[in-house]
Short mmCIF file of C-alpha atoms and ligand atoms in Angstrom, two decimals:
data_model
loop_
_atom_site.label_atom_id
_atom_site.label_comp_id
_atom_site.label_asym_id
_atom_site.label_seq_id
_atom_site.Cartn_x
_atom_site.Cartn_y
_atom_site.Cartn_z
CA UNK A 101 0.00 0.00 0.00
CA UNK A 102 1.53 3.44 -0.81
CA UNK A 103 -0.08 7.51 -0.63
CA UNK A 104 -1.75 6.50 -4.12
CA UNK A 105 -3.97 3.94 -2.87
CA UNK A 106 -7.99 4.20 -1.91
CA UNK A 107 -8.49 4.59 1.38
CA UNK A 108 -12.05 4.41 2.26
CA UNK A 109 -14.14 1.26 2.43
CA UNK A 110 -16.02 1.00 -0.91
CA UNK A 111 -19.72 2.38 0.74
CA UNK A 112 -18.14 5.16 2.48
CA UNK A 113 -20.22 7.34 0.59
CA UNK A 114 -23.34 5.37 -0.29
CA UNK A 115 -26.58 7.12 -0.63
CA UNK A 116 -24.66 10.61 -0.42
CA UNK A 117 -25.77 13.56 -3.46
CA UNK A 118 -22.67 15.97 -3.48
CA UNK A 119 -22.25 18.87 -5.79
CA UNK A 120 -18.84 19.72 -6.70
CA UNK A 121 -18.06 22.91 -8.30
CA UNK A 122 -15.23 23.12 -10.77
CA UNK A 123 -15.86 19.11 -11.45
CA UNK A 124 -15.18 19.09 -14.70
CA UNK A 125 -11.03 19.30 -14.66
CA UNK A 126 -8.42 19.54 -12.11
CA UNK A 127 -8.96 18.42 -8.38
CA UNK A 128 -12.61 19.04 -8.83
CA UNK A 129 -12.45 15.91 -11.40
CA UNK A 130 -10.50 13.57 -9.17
CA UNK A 131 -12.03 13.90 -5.84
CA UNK A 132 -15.40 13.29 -8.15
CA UNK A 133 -14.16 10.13 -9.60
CA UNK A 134 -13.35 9.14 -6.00
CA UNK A 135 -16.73 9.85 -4.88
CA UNK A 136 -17.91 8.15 -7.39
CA UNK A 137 -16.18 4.77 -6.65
CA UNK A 138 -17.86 5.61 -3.07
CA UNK A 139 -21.26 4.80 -4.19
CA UNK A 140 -22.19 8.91 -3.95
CA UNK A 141 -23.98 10.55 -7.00
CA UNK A 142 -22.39 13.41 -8.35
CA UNK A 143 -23.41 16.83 -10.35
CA UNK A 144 -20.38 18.72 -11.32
CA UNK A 145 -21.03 22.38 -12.33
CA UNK A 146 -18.82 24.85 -14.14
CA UNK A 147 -19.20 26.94 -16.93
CA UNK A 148 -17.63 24.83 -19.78
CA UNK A 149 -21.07 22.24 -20.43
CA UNK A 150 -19.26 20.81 -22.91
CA UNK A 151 -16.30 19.53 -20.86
CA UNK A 152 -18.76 18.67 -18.08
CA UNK A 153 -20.72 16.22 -20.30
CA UNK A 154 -17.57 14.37 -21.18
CA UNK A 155 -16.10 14.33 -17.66
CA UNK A 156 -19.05 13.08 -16.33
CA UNK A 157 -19.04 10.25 -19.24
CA UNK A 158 -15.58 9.55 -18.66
CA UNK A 159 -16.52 8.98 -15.27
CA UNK A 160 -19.50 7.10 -15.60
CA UNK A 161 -17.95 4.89 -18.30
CA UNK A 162 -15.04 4.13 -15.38
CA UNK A 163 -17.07 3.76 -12.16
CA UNK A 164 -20.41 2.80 -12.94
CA UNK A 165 -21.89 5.89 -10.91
CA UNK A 166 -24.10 8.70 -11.78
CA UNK A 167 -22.25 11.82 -12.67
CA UNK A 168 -25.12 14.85 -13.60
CA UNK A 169 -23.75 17.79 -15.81
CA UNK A 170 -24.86 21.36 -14.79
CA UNK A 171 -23.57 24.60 -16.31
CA UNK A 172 -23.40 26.81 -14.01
CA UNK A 173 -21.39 30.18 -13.60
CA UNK A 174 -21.04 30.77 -9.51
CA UNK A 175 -20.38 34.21 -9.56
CA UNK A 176 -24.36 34.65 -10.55
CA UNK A 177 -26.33 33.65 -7.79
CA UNK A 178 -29.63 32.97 -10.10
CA UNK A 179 -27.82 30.71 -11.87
CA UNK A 180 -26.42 29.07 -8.73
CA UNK A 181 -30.50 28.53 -7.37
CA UNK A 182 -30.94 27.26 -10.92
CA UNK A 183 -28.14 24.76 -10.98
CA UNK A 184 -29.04 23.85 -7.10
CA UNK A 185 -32.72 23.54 -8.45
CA UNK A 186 -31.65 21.54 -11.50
CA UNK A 187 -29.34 19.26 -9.00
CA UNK A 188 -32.46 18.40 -6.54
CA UNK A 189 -34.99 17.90 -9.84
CA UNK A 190 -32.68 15.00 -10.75
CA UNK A 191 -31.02 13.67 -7.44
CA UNK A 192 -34.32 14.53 -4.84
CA UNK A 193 -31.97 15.72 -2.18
CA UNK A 194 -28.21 17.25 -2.16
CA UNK A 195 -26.18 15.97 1.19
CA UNK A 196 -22.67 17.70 0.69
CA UNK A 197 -21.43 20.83 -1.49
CA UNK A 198 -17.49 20.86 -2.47
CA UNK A 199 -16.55 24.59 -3.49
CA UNK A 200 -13.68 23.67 -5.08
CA UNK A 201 -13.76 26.04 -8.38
CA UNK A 202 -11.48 28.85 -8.68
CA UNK A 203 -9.62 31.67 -10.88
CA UNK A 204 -6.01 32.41 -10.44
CA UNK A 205 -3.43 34.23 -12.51
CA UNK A 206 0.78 35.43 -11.52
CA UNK A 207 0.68 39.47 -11.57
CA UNK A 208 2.30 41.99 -9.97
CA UNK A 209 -0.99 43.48 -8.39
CA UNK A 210 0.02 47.27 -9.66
CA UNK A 211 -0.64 45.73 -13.42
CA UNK A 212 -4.42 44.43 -12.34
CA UNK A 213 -6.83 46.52 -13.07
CA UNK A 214 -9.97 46.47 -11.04
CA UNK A 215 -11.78 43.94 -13.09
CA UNK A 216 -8.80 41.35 -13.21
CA UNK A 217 -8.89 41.87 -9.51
CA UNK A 218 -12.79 41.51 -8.87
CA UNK A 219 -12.95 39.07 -11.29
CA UNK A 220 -10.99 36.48 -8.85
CA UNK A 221 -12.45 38.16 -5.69
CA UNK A 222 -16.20 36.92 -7.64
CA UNK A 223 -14.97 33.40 -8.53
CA UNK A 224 -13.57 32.47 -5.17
CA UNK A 225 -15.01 34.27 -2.54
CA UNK A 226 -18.45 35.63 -4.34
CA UNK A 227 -19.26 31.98 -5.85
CA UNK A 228 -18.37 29.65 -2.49
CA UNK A 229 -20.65 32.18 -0.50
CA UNK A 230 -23.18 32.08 -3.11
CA UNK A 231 -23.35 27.88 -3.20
CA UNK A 232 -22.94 28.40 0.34
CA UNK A 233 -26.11 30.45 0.68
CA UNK A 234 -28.11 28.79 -1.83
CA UNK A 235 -27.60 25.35 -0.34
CA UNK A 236 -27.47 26.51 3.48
CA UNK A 237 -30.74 28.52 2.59
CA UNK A 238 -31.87 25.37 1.45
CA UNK A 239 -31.38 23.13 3.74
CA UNK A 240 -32.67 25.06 6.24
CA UNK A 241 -36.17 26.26 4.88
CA UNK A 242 -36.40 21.96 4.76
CA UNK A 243 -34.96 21.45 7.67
CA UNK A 244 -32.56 18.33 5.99
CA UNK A 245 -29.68 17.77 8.29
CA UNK A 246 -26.45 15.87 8.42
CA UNK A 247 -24.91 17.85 5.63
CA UNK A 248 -21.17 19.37 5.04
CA UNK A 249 -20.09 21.83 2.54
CA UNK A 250 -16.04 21.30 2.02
CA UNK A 251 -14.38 24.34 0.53
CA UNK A 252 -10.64 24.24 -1.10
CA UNK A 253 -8.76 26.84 0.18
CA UNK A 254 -4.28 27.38 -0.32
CA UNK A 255 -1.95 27.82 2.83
CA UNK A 256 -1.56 31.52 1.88
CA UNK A 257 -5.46 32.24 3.03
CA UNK A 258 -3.09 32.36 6.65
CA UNK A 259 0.37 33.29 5.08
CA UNK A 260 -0.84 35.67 2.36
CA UNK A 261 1.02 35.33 -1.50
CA UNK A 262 2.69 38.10 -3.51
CA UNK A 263 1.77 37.95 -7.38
CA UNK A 264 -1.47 36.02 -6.49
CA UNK A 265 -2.98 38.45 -4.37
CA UNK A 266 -6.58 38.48 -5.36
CA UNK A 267 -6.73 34.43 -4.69
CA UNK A 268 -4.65 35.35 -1.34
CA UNK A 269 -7.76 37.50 -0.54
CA UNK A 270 -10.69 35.68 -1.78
CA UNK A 271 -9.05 31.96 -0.05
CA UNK A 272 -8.93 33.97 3.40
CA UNK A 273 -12.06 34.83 3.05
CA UNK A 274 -13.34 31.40 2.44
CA UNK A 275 -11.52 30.31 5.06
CA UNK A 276 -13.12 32.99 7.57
CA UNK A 277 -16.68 32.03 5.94
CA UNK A 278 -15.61 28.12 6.68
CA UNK A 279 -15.17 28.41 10.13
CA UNK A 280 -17.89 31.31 11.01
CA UNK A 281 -20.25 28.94 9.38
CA UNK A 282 -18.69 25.95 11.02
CA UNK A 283 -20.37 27.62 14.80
CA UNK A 284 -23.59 29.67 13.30
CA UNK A 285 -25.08 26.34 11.05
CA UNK A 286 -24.13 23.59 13.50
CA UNK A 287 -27.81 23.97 15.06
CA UNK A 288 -29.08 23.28 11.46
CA UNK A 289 -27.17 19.84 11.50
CA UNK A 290 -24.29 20.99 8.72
CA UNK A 291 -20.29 20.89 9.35
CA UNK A 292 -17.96 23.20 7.69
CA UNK A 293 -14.40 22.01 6.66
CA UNK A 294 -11.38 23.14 4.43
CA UNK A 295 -8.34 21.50 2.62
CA UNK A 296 -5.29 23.45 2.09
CA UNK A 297 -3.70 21.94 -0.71
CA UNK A 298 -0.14 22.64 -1.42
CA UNK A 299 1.16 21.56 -5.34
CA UNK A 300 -0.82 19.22 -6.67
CA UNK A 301 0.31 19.34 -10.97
CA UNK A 302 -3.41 20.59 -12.94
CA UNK A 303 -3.78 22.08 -16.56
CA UNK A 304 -5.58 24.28 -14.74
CA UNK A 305 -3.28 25.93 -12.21
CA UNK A 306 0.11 24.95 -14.23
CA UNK A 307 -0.41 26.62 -17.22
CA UNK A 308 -1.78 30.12 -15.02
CA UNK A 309 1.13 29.75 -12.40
CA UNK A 310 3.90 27.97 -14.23
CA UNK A 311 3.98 29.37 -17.89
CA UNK A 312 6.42 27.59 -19.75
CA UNK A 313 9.29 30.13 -19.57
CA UNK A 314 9.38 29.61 -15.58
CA UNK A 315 8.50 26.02 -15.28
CA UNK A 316 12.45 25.60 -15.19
CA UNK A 317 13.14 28.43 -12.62
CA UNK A 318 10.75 27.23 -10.56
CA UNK A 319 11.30 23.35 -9.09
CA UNK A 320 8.51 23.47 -6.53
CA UNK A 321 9.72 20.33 -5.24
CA UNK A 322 12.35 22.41 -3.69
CA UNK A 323 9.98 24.22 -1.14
CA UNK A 324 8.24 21.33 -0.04
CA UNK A 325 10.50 19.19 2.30
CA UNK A 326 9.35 15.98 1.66
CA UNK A 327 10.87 16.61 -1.69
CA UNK A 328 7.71 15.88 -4.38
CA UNK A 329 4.24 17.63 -5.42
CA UNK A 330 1.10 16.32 -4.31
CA UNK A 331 -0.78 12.96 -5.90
CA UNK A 332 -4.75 13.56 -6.46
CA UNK A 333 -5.15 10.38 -4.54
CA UNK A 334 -4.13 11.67 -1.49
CA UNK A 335 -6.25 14.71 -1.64
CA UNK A 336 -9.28 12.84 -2.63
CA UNK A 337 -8.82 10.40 -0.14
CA UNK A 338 -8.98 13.14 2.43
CA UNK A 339 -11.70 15.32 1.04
CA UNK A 340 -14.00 11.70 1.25
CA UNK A 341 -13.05 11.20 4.59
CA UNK A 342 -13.91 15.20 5.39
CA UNK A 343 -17.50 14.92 3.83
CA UNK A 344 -18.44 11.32 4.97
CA UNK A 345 -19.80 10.73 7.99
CA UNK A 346 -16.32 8.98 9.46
CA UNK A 347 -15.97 12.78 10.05
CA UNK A 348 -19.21 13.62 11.29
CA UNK A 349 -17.32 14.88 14.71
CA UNK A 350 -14.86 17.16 12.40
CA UNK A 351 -16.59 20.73 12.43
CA UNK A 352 -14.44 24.20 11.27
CA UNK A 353 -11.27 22.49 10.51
CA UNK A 354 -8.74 23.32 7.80
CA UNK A 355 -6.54 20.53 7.07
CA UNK A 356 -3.31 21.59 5.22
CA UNK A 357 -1.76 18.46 2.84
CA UNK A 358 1.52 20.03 1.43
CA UNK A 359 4.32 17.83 2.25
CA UNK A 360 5.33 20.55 4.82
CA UNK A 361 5.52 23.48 1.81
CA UNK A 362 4.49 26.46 4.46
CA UNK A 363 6.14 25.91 7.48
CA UNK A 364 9.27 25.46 4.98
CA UNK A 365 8.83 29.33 4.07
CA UNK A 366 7.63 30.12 7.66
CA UNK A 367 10.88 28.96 9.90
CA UNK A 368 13.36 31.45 10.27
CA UNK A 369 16.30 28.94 9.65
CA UNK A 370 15.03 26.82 7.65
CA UNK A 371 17.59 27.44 5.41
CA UNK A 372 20.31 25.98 7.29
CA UNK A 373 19.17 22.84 5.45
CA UNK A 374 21.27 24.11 2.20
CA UNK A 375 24.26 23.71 5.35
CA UNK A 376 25.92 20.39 4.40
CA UNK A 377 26.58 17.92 6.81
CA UNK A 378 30.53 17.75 6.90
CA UNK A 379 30.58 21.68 7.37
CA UNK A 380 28.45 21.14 10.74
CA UNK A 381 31.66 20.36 12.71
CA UNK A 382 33.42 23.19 11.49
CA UNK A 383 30.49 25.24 12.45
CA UNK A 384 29.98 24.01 16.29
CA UNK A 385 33.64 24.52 16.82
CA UNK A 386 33.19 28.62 15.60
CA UNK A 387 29.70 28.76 17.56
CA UNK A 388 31.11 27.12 21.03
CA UNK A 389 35.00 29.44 20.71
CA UNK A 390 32.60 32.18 20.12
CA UNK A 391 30.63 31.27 23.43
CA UNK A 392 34.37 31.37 25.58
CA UNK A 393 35.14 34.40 24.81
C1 HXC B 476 -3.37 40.40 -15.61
C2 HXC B 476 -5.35 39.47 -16.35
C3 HXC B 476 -4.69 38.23 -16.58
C4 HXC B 476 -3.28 38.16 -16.31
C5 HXC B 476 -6.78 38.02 -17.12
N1 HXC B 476 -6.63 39.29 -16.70
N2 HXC B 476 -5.61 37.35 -17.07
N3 HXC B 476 -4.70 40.54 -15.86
N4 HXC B 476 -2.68 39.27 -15.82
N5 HXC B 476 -2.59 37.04 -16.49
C6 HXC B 476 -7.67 40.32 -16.62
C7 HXC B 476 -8.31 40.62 -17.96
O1 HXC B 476 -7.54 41.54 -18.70
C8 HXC B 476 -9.64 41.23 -17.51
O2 HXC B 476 -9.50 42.55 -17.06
C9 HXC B 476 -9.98 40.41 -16.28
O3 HXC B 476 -8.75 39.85 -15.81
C10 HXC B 476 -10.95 39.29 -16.59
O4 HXC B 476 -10.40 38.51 -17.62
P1 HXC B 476 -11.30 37.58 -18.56
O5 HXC B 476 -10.39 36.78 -19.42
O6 HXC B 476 -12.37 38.40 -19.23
O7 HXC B 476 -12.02 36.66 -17.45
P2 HXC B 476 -12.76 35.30 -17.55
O8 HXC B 476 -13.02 34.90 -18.98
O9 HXC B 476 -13.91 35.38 -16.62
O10 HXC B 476 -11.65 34.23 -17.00
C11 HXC B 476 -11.29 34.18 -15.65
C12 HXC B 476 -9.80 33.96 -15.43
C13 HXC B 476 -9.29 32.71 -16.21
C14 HXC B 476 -9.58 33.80 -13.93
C15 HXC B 476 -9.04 35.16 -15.92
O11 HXC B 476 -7.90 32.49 -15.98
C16 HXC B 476 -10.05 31.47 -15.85
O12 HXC B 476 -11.07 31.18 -16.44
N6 HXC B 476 -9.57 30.71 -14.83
C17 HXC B 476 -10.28 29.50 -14.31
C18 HXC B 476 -9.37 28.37 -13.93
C19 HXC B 476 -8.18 28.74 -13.07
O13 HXC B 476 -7.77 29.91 -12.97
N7 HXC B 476 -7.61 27.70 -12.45
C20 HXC B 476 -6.46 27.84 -11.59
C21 HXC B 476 -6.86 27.70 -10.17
S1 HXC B 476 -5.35 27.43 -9.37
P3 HXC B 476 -9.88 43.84 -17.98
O14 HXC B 476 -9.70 45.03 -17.08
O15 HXC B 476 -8.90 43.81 -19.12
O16 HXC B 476 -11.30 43.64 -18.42
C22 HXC B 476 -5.29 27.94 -7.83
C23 HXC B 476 -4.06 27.37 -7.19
C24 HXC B 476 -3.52 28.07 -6.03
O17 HXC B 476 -6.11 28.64 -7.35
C25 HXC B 476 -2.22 27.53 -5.47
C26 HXC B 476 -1.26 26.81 -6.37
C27 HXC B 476 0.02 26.29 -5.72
P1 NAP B 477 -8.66 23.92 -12.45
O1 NAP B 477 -8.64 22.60 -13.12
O2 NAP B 477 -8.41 25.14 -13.28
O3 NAP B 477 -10.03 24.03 -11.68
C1 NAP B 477 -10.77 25.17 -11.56
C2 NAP B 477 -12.20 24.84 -11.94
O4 NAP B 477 -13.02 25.94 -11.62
C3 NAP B 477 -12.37 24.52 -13.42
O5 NAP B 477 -13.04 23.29 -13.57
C4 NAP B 477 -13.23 25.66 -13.94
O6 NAP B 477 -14.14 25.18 -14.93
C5 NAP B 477 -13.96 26.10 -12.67
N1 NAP B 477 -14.37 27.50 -12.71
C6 NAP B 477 -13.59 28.58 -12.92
N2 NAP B 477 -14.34 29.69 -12.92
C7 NAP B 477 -15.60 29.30 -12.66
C8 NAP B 477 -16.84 30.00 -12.55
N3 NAP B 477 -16.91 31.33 -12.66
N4 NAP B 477 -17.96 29.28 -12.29
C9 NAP B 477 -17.91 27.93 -12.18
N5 NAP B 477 -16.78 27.23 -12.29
C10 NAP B 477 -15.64 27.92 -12.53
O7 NAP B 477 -7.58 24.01 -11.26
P2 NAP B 477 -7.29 23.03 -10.02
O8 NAP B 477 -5.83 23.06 -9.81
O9 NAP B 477 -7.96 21.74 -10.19
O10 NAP B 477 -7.96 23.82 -8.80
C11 NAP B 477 -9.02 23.28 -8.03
C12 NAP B 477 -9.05 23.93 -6.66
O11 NAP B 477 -7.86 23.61 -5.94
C13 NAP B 477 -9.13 25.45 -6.67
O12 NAP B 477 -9.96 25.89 -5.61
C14 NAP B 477 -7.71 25.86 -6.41
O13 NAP B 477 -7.61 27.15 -5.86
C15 NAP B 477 -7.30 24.79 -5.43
N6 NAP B 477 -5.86 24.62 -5.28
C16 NAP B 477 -5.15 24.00 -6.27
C17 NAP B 477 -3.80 23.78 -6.08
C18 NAP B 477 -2.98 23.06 -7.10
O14 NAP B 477 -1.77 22.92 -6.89
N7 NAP B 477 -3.55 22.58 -8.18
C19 NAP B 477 -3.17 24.23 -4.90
C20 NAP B 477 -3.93 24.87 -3.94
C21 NAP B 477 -5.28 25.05 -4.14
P3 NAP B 477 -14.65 26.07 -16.18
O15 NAP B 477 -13.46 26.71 -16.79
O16 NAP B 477 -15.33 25.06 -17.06
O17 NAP B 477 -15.61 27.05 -15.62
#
């Protein structure tokens, strides 16, 4: 058994309806199939219909499940009551929503004009608190219980980012809105929960964050310490856990799975590891003369 093996028993998600967002690539597409394999039913939503209807075959074809195609753009919040609406028409009932889609581009934020800037600010934050709303609403006003929403955040929601500075804001906000939520809708029976991913290769972030020209600068196996980026199976295997009910006691948690990328940047001499080891005697002999004087 190794980090790229299922991890849940195969009903771990039996008789669940989730809606991902951003379903139809990416993360958003693996933690489906997993789902999937989990005995949930699945509508993925983005704005690309065409892409959706051939993930969810794809997906189908491999695990036998029901994956529903919805177009939806989640920075309009009638479309997001139409695609919720649209969701329950087919499914009857929605258990867990995964805000997982996102916008993200490098800039130096004195290039952005105000639309670049909103227009990540309405992806992020604007569309996971309007699924939020339009599902929480929801489930309220019927009074359904035992249900989770799961929103991907990044470690800098907490550290903050230059060059991606309208994600930096938007994913703190999510994360604020995660665990606010997390105390205020317990009564109604729902848990709140975040992952933190740190690199896990997509189309979708690669080719925004790592344009060709800097993919060779830029070894991001180098800031994580256990030396590698992240495999989707590991991140789906956590976000099942997070929504099934194995979790059910897990309420306004972020769980970070980065091989140790943050606290990497965050520790002040953390950089002593570029020391090598034959130059550490040399070094405790200066340190300790230093400390008889
Ligand atoms: C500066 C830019 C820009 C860039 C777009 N804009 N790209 N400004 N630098 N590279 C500006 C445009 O000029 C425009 O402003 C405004 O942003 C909106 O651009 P549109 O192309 O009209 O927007 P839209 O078609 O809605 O597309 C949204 C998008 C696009 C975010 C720009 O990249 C997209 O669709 N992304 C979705 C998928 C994605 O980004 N995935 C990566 C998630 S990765 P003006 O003023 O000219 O009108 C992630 C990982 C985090 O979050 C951590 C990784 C380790
Ligand atoms: P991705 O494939 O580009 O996924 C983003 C998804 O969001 C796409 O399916 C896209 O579909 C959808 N989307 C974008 N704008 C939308 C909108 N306005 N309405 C509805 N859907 C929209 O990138 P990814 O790497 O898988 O990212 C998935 C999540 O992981 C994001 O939240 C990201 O911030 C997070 N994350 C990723 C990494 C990483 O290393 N990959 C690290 C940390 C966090 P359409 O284009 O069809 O709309």
């Amino acid at each position: 058994m190794n980090y790229t093996a299922k991890m849940l028993r195969d009903d771990a998600l039996k008789g669940k309806n989730i809606v991902v967002t951003g379903g139809g690539s990416g993360l958003g597409k693996s933690m489906t199939k997993y789902f999937l394999e989990l005995g949930a039913q699945v509508a993925i939503t983005s704005r690309n219909l065409d892409k959706l209807k051939n993930t969810a075959k794809e997906l189908e074809e491999a695990t036998g499940g029901t994956c529903l195609p919805v177009q939806c753009d989640v920075r309009h919040y009638d479309q997001v009551e139409a695609m919720r609406d649209q969701v329950l028409a087919s499914f009857g009932s929605v258990d867990i929503l995964l805000n997982n889609a996102a916008g993200n581009f490098i800039a130096p934020t004195e290039r952005l004009s105000a639309n670049a800037f909103d227009t990540i600010i309405d992806i992020v934050l604007k569309g996971t608190k309007n699924c939020t709303l339009a599902f929480g609403k929801y489930w309220i006003d019927t009074k359904y219980t035992n249900t989770n929403v799961l929103n991907i955040v990044t470690t800098y929601a907490w550290t903050g980012s230059s060059y991606v500075v309208p994600s930096a804001t938007a994913k703190a906000g999510v994360l604020a809105l995660t665990r606010s939520l997390a105390v205020e809708w317990a009564k109604y029976g729902m848990r709140f929960n975040a992952i933190a991913p740190g690199p896990f290769p997509t189309k979708g972030a690669w080719d925004r964050l790592f344009p060709e020209e800097l993919k060779d600068k830029f070894d991001m196996t180098k800031q994580v310490p256990l030396r590698r980026v992240g495999d989707h199976q590991e991140l789906a295997n956590l976000a099942a856990y997070l929504v099934s009910d194995f979790a059910a006691y897990v309420n306004g948690e972020v769980v970070t799975i980065d091989g140790g990328e943050w606290l990497q940047g965050a520790g002040q001499f953390n950089l002593f590891q570029d020391i090598p080891e034959h130059m550490w005697d040399q070094l405790e002999a200066m340190i300790k003369a230093k400390g008889k004087k």
